[in-house]
Amino acid sequence: MSRSKSKRPRPPSSEPVAPESPAVAPVAAQPEEGAASTAAPPAAEPAPAPAPESAASAPGAPVSGGLPLNAARVWLSAYRVEVGLFLVAFVVLASFSSQRFLRQSAAPHFVYQAQAWLEGRLDVDPRVLPNMEDWACVRVVEGDKVRCAGRPLPTDRWYVSFPSFPAVAMLPFVALHGYQFNDTSFGVIVGALAVALFYSLLRFLAKEGETARNRNENVALALILAFGTLFFYCAIRGEVWFSAEVMGVALTCLYVRNAVRAQRPLLAGLFFSMATLTRTPLLFTGLFFVLEALCPGPEPRLAQLKALARDWKPAARKVGLFTLGAAPLAGLAAAYNVYRYGRLSEFGHAYLFNNRVNVDIDRTGLFNWEYLPRNLEAAFFKLPTVSLSPLKLAYDPHGLTLLLTLPVLVFLLVPKTRPRLHWPAWLTVAVCALPGLFYQNTGYMQFGFRFSLDYTPYLLLLFALGGWSLRNRAVLAAVALGVLVNFWGAVAFRGYTELVRNW
């Protein structure tokens, strides 16, 4: 079906066109292209004499406000709120990180993986391991790769038992600092960046008409992510488990920003692969892009799905480009997994060395219905414990109910509005949360159910979509409770590595 297109008027070809300035600051409004063609013909006007060269542009004169400086000013003007949020989050997170901020964490697995790559080896040198916690050990027995048992042998191969993208991100810094690179301060910086990226995502959605939130509300929601969720204590600790969670949030923001309406499928695929190779449950958030590719418009979803029978090529093209964007990193990760463990999708948890979870893994596997009750309890039903003699408030290291660590969750169940992204976001939360509920591990040791951080950005996005005012007294009370509880977590939480070392 042909579609007529309106064209803007162009200036006559006989008129000279002035060259564009190399750096132009943003202005409130600009005339439409070609508007000059409606003015009086300039033929009667004599050509102006060339202006004398200014002192600033004379040869040898110092340049003030050159292209790089002007570009930096334009960028800072456009993203001043993001920069402000980054600085605020960095200062607060670094302060709460306290003495940890100045030293490497007790579980710097990604640093050791990056250094091993720089030394030209795909495994990790077992002679320099900082601890024996959550490393994968592979032993070849009669041609088969099995988990190491008993005393380690010289022929055993040791690997990080987690997806490796955080090690890729640390490579340039490890190249400078080696094994001593401070993963704790790196995690704080990534955490502050994630807060700014989440605000940028909310601002983009408001600009596109997907939410009705103003700038102040979006700033508040970004600060809720920073200090009113489990993100708070995860971002200040370093350590392999928490570093991956925080980086996963940052990459999720970049992924969703490019996946909305499937506008940038290649970039969405790239950031999706980065997120998945940081936190494997984020693999399931690929559903968000698929839903956006199939139903990008404001029309009813059923009508858009029916229309695919007549014109499916645009959606197929977007999914294909998304796959193309994700393929390079996915292919490298699959090859690396085959080299290490002999399986495409194995990241190492089946080969954990001398770990308490090995009994469950051997008996029922990594995922099983049997694990559902204890994970549901850790996510929704575990409460703090109070002792009166002496007065003490304590938490269970297996988990703490999301109703305390993310109280605004209750408002998602009764939204005031259900805009276009309501169901895609909810379905993404569901498919991302379910694997963790059937997983062999609750996340121990932790403050709260830390696996929920994988889908916390989508939950806060649902709150932004839901229409509840941040000035509502009930909402304010929920936000205050969340900040108070997570402040407690940031101050009180002592992880496994700290307890065994009596820090």
Coordinates of C-alpha atoms in Angstrom, one line a residue:
M1 CA 0.0 0.0 0.0
S2 CA 1.6 3.3 -1.0
R3 CA 1.8 6.2 1.3
S4 CA 2.2 9.8 0.3
K5 CA 4.9 11.7 2.0
S6 CA 5.0 15.5 2.6
K7 CA 8.2 17.2 1.8
R8 CA 9.6 20.4 3.4
P9 CA 10.4 23.2 0.9
R10 CA 14.1 23.5 0.0
P11 CA 16.0 26.7 -0.8
P12 CA 16.7 27.3 -4.5
S13 CA 19.9 25.6 -5.6
S14 CA 21.2 29.0 -6.7
E15 CA 21.4 30.3 -3.2
P16 CA 24.6 29.7 -1.3
V17 CA 24.3 27.6 1.9
A18 CA 26.2 28.8 4.9
P19 CA 28.4 26.2 6.5
E20 CA 27.2 24.8 9.8
S21 CA 29.0 25.9 13.0
P22 CA 31.3 23.1 14.3
A23 CA 29.7 23.2 17.8
V24 CA 26.2 24.5 18.5
A25 CA 24.8 24.8 22.0
P26 CA 21.2 23.6 22.4
V27 CA 18.5 26.3 22.0
A28 CA 14.9 26.4 23.0
A29 CA 13.5 26.3 19.4
Q30 CA 15.0 26.4 15.9
P31 CA 13.3 27.4 12.7
E32 CA 12.3 24.6 10.4
E33 CA 14.7 23.6 7.6
G34 CA 14.1 25.7 4.6
A35 CA 12.2 28.5 6.3
A36 CA 14.7 31.0 4.8
S37 CA 13.2 30.4 1.4
T38 CA 10.1 32.4 2.3
A39 CA 12.1 35.5 3.1
A40 CA 12.8 38.3 0.6
P41 CA 15.3 37.4 -2.1
P42 CA 18.8 38.3 -1.1
A43 CA 19.9 39.1 -4.6
A44 CA 19.7 42.9 -4.1
E45 CA 21.9 42.8 -1.0
P46 CA 25.6 43.1 -1.6
A47 CA 27.8 40.4 -0.1
P48 CA 29.1 41.5 3.3
A49 CA 32.8 42.1 3.6
P50 CA 34.6 39.4 5.5
A51 CA 34.8 40.1 9.2
P52 CA 38.3 40.7 10.6
E53 CA 39.8 37.6 12.2
S54 CA 39.3 37.7 16.0
A55 CA 42.2 37.5 18.3
A56 CA 41.0 34.1 19.6
S57 CA 41.2 32.6 16.2
A58 CA 44.5 34.2 15.2
P59 CA 47.4 31.7 14.7
G60 CA 49.2 31.0 17.9
A61 CA 46.5 32.6 20.1
P62 CA 45.1 30.5 23.0
V63 CA 41.8 28.9 22.2
S64 CA 39.0 29.4 24.8
G65 CA 35.9 27.4 24.5
G66 CA 37.1 25.1 21.7
L67 CA 35.2 22.2 20.3
P68 CA 36.0 19.7 23.1
L69 CA 35.2 22.2 25.8
N70 CA 32.0 23.3 24.1
A71 CA 30.9 19.7 23.6
A72 CA 31.6 19.0 27.3
R73 CA 29.4 22.0 28.3
V74 CA 26.6 20.9 26.0
W75 CA 26.8 17.3 27.4
L76 CA 26.8 18.5 31.0
S77 CA 23.9 20.8 30.3
A78 CA 21.9 18.0 28.7
Y79 CA 22.7 15.5 31.5
R80 CA 23.2 17.6 34.5
V81 CA 20.5 15.7 36.5
E82 CA 22.2 12.4 35.7
V83 CA 25.6 13.8 36.7
G84 CA 24.1 15.1 39.9
L85 CA 22.5 11.8 40.8
F86 CA 25.8 10.0 40.0
L87 CA 27.7 12.3 42.4
V88 CA 25.2 12.0 45.2
A89 CA 24.9 8.3 44.9
F90 CA 28.7 7.9 44.7
V91 CA 29.3 10.0 47.9
V92 CA 26.6 8.2 49.9
L93 CA 27.5 4.7 48.8
A94 CA 31.3 5.4 49.3
S95 CA 30.6 6.7 52.8
F96 CA 28.5 3.7 53.8
S97 CA 31.1 1.4 52.2
S98 CA 33.5 2.9 54.8
Q99 CA 36.7 1.0 55.2
R100 CA 35.7 -1.5 52.5
F101 CA 36.0 1.3 49.9
L102 CA 39.7 1.6 50.5
R103 CA 40.6 -2.0 49.9
Q104 CA 39.9 -5.0 47.8
S105 CA 37.0 -7.2 48.9
A106 CA 37.4 -10.6 50.4
A107 CA 35.9 -12.3 47.3
P108 CA 37.5 -10.6 44.3
H109 CA 36.9 -13.5 41.9
F110 CA 36.4 -11.3 38.8
V111 CA 39.7 -9.6 39.4
Y112 CA 41.5 -12.9 39.5
Q113 CA 39.7 -14.0 36.3
A114 CA 40.7 -10.9 34.5
Q115 CA 44.3 -11.2 35.6
A116 CA 44.4 -14.8 34.4
W117 CA 43.3 -13.7 30.9
L118 CA 46.0 -11.0 30.9
E119 CA 48.5 -13.7 31.7
G120 CA 47.4 -15.7 28.7
R121 CA 45.5 -18.5 30.5
L122 CA 41.8 -19.4 30.5
D123 CA 41.8 -21.0 34.0
V124 CA 42.8 -19.3 37.3
D125 CA 46.1 -20.0 38.9
P126 CA 45.2 -22.0 42.1
R127 CA 48.4 -20.9 43.9
V128 CA 47.1 -17.3 44.2
L129 CA 43.5 -17.9 45.1
P130 CA 42.4 -15.6 47.9
N131 CA 40.0 -18.1 49.4
M132 CA 38.2 -21.4 48.6
E133 CA 34.7 -19.9 48.4
D134 CA 32.5 -20.6 45.2
W135 CA 35.3 -21.6 42.8
A136 CA 34.7 -24.2 40.2
C137 CA 37.2 -27.0 40.1
V138 CA 37.3 -29.4 37.1
R139 CA 39.1 -32.7 37.0
V140 CA 39.3 -35.0 34.0
V141 CA 38.6 -38.6 34.9
E142 CA 38.7 -41.2 32.0
G143 CA 38.1 -38.4 29.5
D144 CA 35.1 -36.9 31.4
K145 CA 35.1 -33.6 33.2
V146 CA 33.9 -34.0 36.8
R147 CA 33.8 -32.0 39.9
C148 CA 37.0 -32.2 42.0
A149 CA 36.7 -34.4 45.1
G150 CA 39.1 -34.8 47.9
R151 CA 42.5 -33.1 47.9
P152 CA 43.2 -30.9 44.8
L153 CA 45.5 -32.3 42.2
P154 CA 48.1 -30.5 40.1
T155 CA 46.2 -31.3 37.0
D156 CA 42.9 -29.8 38.3
R157 CA 41.7 -26.7 36.5
W158 CA 40.1 -23.8 38.5
Y159 CA 37.6 -21.3 37.2
V160 CA 35.2 -18.5 38.4
S161 CA 31.9 -20.2 38.8
F162 CA 29.9 -17.2 37.6
P163 CA 29.3 -15.5 34.2
S164 CA 32.4 -13.6 33.2
F165 CA 31.3 -10.2 31.8
P166 CA 32.2 -8.3 35.1
A167 CA 35.7 -9.6 34.6
V168 CA 35.7 -8.2 31.0
A169 CA 34.6 -4.8 32.4
M170 CA 37.4 -4.9 34.9
L171 CA 40.1 -5.8 32.4
P172 CA 41.5 -2.3 31.7
F173 CA 41.8 -1.6 35.4
V174 CA 43.3 -5.0 36.3
A175 CA 45.8 -4.4 33.5
L176 CA 47.0 -1.4 35.5
H177 CA 46.7 -2.7 39.1
G178 CA 47.0 -6.5 38.7
Y179 CA 45.7 -8.7 41.5
Q180 CA 45.5 -5.7 43.8
F181 CA 42.7 -4.0 41.9
N182 CA 40.0 -2.7 44.3
D183 CA 36.8 -4.3 43.2
T184 CA 34.9 -2.6 46.1
S185 CA 35.4 1.0 44.9
F186 CA 34.7 -0.2 41.3
G187 CA 31.4 -1.6 42.5
V188 CA 30.5 1.7 44.2
I189 CA 31.2 3.6 40.9
V190 CA 29.1 1.1 38.9
G191 CA 26.4 1.4 41.5
A192 CA 26.3 5.2 41.2
L193 CA 26.3 4.9 37.5
A194 CA 23.3 2.5 37.7
V195 CA 21.3 5.1 39.6
A196 CA 22.0 7.7 36.9
L197 CA 21.1 5.2 34.2
F198 CA 17.9 4.4 35.9
Y199 CA 16.9 8.0 36.0
S200 CA 17.9 8.4 32.3
L201 CA 15.6 5.4 31.5
L202 CA 12.7 7.0 33.3
R203 CA 13.3 10.4 31.6
F204 CA 13.3 8.7 28.2
L205 CA 10.0 6.9 29.0
A206 CA 8.4 10.1 30.1
K207 CA 9.6 11.9 27.0
E208 CA 8.2 9.1 24.8
G209 CA 4.8 9.3 26.6
E210 CA 5.1 5.9 28.2
T211 CA 4.9 7.4 31.7
A212 CA 3.4 10.6 33.1
R213 CA 6.1 11.2 35.6
N214 CA 7.9 14.6 35.8
R215 CA 11.6 15.2 36.5
N216 CA 11.3 15.4 40.2
E217 CA 9.3 12.2 40.4
N218 CA 11.9 10.4 38.3
V219 CA 14.7 11.7 40.5
A220 CA 12.8 10.4 43.5
L221 CA 12.4 7.0 41.9
A222 CA 16.1 6.8 41.1
L223 CA 16.9 7.6 44.7
I224 CA 14.5 4.9 45.9
L225 CA 16.4 2.4 43.8
A226 CA 19.7 3.6 45.3
F227 CA 18.7 3.8 49.0
G228 CA 15.3 2.2 49.3
T229 CA 16.0 -1.3 47.9
L230 CA 18.5 -4.1 48.4
F231 CA 20.7 -2.3 45.9
F232 CA 21.9 -0.2 48.8
Y233 CA 23.8 -2.9 50.7
C234 CA 24.9 -4.8 47.5
A235 CA 26.5 -1.7 46.0
I236 CA 28.8 -1.0 49.0
R237 CA 30.3 -4.4 49.5
G238 CA 32.3 -5.5 46.5
E239 CA 32.6 -9.3 46.5
V240 CA 31.7 -11.5 43.5
W241 CA 28.1 -12.1 44.4
F242 CA 27.0 -8.5 45.0
S243 CA 29.2 -7.0 42.3
A244 CA 27.3 -9.0 39.7
E245 CA 23.9 -8.0 41.0
V246 CA 24.8 -4.3 40.9
M247 CA 26.3 -4.4 37.4
G248 CA 23.2 -6.4 36.3
V249 CA 21.0 -3.4 37.3
A250 CA 23.1 -1.0 35.3
L251 CA 23.1 -3.2 32.2
T252 CA 19.3 -3.8 32.6
C253 CA 18.7 0.0 32.4
L254 CA 20.7 0.2 29.2
Y255 CA 18.9 -2.8 27.7
V256 CA 15.4 -1.6 28.5
R257 CA 16.3 1.9 27.2
N258 CA 17.1 0.4 23.8
A259 CA 14.4 -2.3 23.8
V260 CA 11.4 0.0 24.3
R261 CA 9.3 -0.3 21.1
A262 CA 12.2 -2.3 19.7
Q263 CA 13.7 1.0 18.4
R264 CA 17.3 0.0 18.7
P265 CA 17.5 -3.8 18.3
L266 CA 21.2 -4.1 17.7
L267 CA 22.1 -2.1 20.9
A268 CA 19.3 -3.9 22.8
G269 CA 20.8 -7.3 21.9
L270 CA 24.3 -6.2 22.8
F271 CA 23.3 -4.9 26.3
F272 CA 21.1 -7.9 26.8
S273 CA 24.0 -10.2 26.2
M274 CA 26.2 -8.2 28.6
A275 CA 23.4 -8.4 31.3
T276 CA 22.9 -12.1 30.8
L277 CA 26.6 -12.8 31.0
T278 CA 26.6 -10.9 34.3
R279 CA 23.5 -12.5 35.9
T280 CA 22.2 -15.6 34.1
P281 CA 18.5 -15.0 35.3
L282 CA 18.5 -11.9 33.1
L283 CA 18.4 -14.3 30.1
F284 CA 14.7 -14.5 30.6
T285 CA 14.2 -10.7 30.3
G286 CA 14.7 -11.1 26.6
L287 CA 10.9 -11.6 26.6
F288 CA 10.6 -7.8 27.0
F289 CA 12.2 -7.1 23.7
V290 CA 10.2 -9.8 21.9
L291 CA 7.0 -8.3 23.3
E292 CA 8.0 -4.9 22.2
A293 CA 9.0 -6.1 18.7
L294 CA 5.6 -7.8 18.2
C295 CA 3.5 -5.1 19.7
P296 CA 5.3 -1.7 19.6
G297 CA 2.3 0.5 19.0
P298 CA -0.5 2.0 21.2
E299 CA -3.2 -0.1 19.5
P300 CA -4.7 -3.1 21.4
R301 CA -2.2 -5.9 21.6
L302 CA -4.6 -8.5 20.2
A303 CA -5.1 -6.4 17.1
Q304 CA -1.4 -6.0 16.6
L305 CA -0.8 -9.7 17.0
K306 CA -3.5 -10.4 14.4
A307 CA -1.8 -7.9 12.1
L308 CA 1.4 -9.9 12.2
A309 CA -0.3 -12.6 10.1
R310 CA -0.4 -10.0 7.2
D311 CA 2.9 -8.2 7.8
W312 CA 5.3 -10.1 10.0
K313 CA 8.6 -9.0 8.4
P314 CA 9.2 -5.8 10.4
A315 CA 8.9 -7.7 13.7
A316 CA 11.1 -10.6 12.3
R317 CA 13.7 -8.1 11.2
K318 CA 13.9 -6.5 14.6
V319 CA 14.2 -9.9 16.4
G320 CA 16.9 -10.8 13.9
L321 CA 18.9 -7.7 14.5
F322 CA 18.5 -8.2 18.3
T323 CA 19.9 -11.7 17.9
L324 CA 22.7 -10.3 15.8
G325 CA 23.6 -7.8 18.5
A326 CA 23.6 -10.5 21.2
A327 CA 25.4 -13.2 19.1
P328 CA 29.1 -12.1 19.5
L329 CA 29.3 -12.2 23.2
A330 CA 26.9 -15.2 23.4
G331 CA 29.1 -17.1 21.1
L332 CA 32.3 -16.4 23.0
A333 CA 30.6 -17.3 26.3
A334 CA 29.3 -20.6 24.9
A335 CA 32.7 -21.5 23.5
Y336 CA 34.3 -20.6 26.9
N337 CA 31.8 -22.8 28.7
V338 CA 32.5 -25.7 26.4
Y339 CA 36.2 -25.3 26.9
R340 CA 35.8 -25.3 30.7
Y341 CA 33.0 -27.7 31.4
G342 CA 32.1 -29.4 28.1
R343 CA 28.6 -27.8 28.0
L344 CA 27.2 -24.7 26.3
S345 CA 25.1 -23.4 29.2
E346 CA 27.3 -24.5 32.2
F347 CA 28.8 -21.5 34.1
G348 CA 30.4 -23.6 36.9
H349 CA 27.9 -24.1 39.7
A350 CA 27.8 -27.9 39.0
Y351 CA 31.5 -27.9 39.7
L352 CA 31.7 -25.9 43.0
F353 CA 34.6 -27.1 45.1
N354 CA 33.8 -28.4 48.6
N355 CA 30.6 -26.4 48.8
R356 CA 27.6 -27.0 51.2
V357 CA 25.1 -26.9 48.2
N358 CA 26.7 -29.8 46.4
V359 CA 24.6 -32.4 48.3
D360 CA 21.4 -30.7 47.0
I361 CA 22.8 -30.3 43.5
D362 CA 23.8 -33.9 43.3
R363 CA 20.4 -35.1 44.7
T364 CA 17.9 -32.9 42.8
G365 CA 19.8 -30.6 40.5
L366 CA 20.3 -26.9 40.3
F367 CA 16.5 -26.3 39.8
N368 CA 13.7 -28.3 41.4
W369 CA 10.2 -27.9 42.8
E370 CA 11.6 -29.0 46.2
Y371 CA 13.4 -25.7 46.5
L372 CA 10.3 -23.5 46.0
P373 CA 9.0 -23.4 49.7
R374 CA 12.3 -22.2 51.1
N375 CA 12.8 -19.6 48.4
L376 CA 9.3 -18.3 48.8
E377 CA 9.9 -18.0 52.5
A378 CA 13.2 -16.2 52.0
A379 CA 11.5 -13.7 49.5
F380 CA 8.2 -13.0 51.2
F381 CA 7.8 -14.5 54.7
K382 CA 11.0 -14.1 56.7
L383 CA 10.8 -11.4 59.3
P384 CA 13.3 -9.8 61.6
T385 CA 13.8 -11.3 65.0
V386 CA 13.6 -9.2 68.2
S387 CA 15.1 -10.2 71.5
L388 CA 14.4 -8.2 74.7
S389 CA 17.2 -9.3 77.0
P390 CA 19.3 -7.7 75.8
L391 CA 17.4 -5.6 73.3
K392 CA 18.5 -6.7 69.8
L393 CA 17.1 -6.6 66.3
A394 CA 18.4 -9.3 64.0
Y395 CA 17.8 -10.6 60.5
D396 CA 17.9 -14.1 59.0
P397 CA 20.9 -14.4 56.6
H398 CA 18.8 -16.6 54.3
G399 CA 16.4 -13.7 53.5
L400 CA 14.0 -11.0 54.6
T401 CA 10.5 -10.3 53.2
L402 CA 10.3 -8.0 50.2
L403 CA 7.4 -6.3 51.9
L404 CA 10.0 -4.7 54.2
T405 CA 12.9 -4.3 51.8
L406 CA 10.7 -3.0 48.9
P407 CA 7.4 -1.9 50.5
V408 CA 6.2 0.0 47.4
L409 CA 5.6 -3.5 46.0
V410 CA 2.1 -3.5 47.5
F411 CA 1.1 -0.5 45.2
L412 CA 1.9 -2.6 42.1
L413 CA -1.0 -4.9 43.0
V414 CA -3.5 -2.1 42.8
P415 CA -2.3 0.3 40.1
K416 CA -4.3 3.4 39.2
T417 CA -3.3 3.2 35.5
R418 CA -2.3 0.4 33.2
P419 CA -0.5 2.0 30.3
R420 CA 1.0 0.2 27.3
L421 CA 4.1 -1.2 29.1
H422 CA 2.2 -2.5 32.1
W423 CA 1.9 -6.1 30.9
P424 CA 5.3 -6.4 29.2
A425 CA 6.9 -5.3 32.4
W426 CA 4.9 -7.7 34.6
L427 CA 5.5 -10.7 32.3
T428 CA 9.2 -9.9 32.3
V429 CA 9.2 -9.8 36.2
A430 CA 7.5 -13.2 36.2
V431 CA 9.8 -15.0 33.9
C432 CA 12.9 -13.5 35.5
A433 CA 11.7 -14.3 39.1
L434 CA 10.6 -17.9 38.6
P435 CA 14.0 -19.4 38.0
G436 CA 15.3 -18.0 41.3
L437 CA 12.3 -19.4 43.2
F438 CA 13.2 -22.9 42.0
Y439 CA 17.0 -22.5 42.5
Q440 CA 18.9 -24.6 44.9
N441 CA 20.2 -21.6 46.9
T442 CA 18.3 -18.7 48.6
G443 CA 21.3 -16.4 48.2
Y444 CA 22.8 -17.0 51.6
M445 CA 24.4 -15.0 53.2
Q446 CA 22.4 -11.9 52.5
F447 CA 20.3 -9.1 53.9
G448 CA 16.9 -9.7 52.2
F449 CA 16.3 -11.8 49.1
R450 CA 19.1 -10.4 46.9
F451 CA 18.1 -12.4 43.8
S452 CA 15.1 -10.0 43.6
L453 CA 17.5 -7.3 42.5
D454 CA 17.5 -8.9 39.1
Y455 CA 14.0 -7.6 38.5
T456 CA 13.8 -4.7 40.9
P457 CA 14.3 -2.1 38.0
Y458 CA 11.2 -3.6 36.4
L459 CA 9.3 -3.4 39.6
L460 CA 10.1 0.3 40.1
L461 CA 9.2 0.8 36.4
L462 CA 5.8 -0.7 37.2
F463 CA 5.4 1.7 40.0
A464 CA 6.3 4.6 37.7
L465 CA 3.7 3.3 35.3
G466 CA 1.1 2.6 37.9
G467 CA 0.0 6.2 38.5
W468 CA 0.4 6.4 42.3
S469 CA 1.5 9.8 43.5
L470 CA 4.7 10.0 45.4
R471 CA 3.0 12.6 47.6
N472 CA 0.4 10.1 48.7
R473 CA 0.8 9.5 52.5
A474 CA 0.7 5.8 52.2
V475 CA 3.3 5.9 49.4
L476 CA 5.5 8.2 51.4
A477 CA 5.2 5.9 54.4
A478 CA 6.2 2.9 52.3
V479 CA 9.2 4.7 50.8
A480 CA 10.3 5.8 54.2
L481 CA 10.1 2.3 55.6
G482 CA 12.1 0.9 52.6
V483 CA 14.8 3.5 53.1
L484 CA 14.9 2.8 56.9
V485 CA 15.1 -1.0 56.4
N486 CA 17.8 -0.8 53.7
F487 CA 19.8 1.7 55.8
W488 CA 19.8 -1.0 58.5
G489 CA 20.9 -3.5 56.0
A490 CA 23.7 -1.3 54.7
V491 CA 25.0 -0.7 58.3
A492 CA 24.3 -4.1 59.9
F493 CA 24.9 -6.7 57.2
R494 CA 28.0 -8.9 57.7
G495 CA 28.6 -11.4 55.0
Y496 CA 30.1 -14.8 55.1
T497 CA 33.6 -13.6 54.2
E498 CA 33.5 -11.1 57.1
L499 CA 32.2 -13.5 59.6
V500 CA 34.7 -16.2 58.9
R501 CA 37.5 -13.6 59.1
N502 CA 36.1 -11.9 62.3
W503 CA 36.2 -8.5 60.7

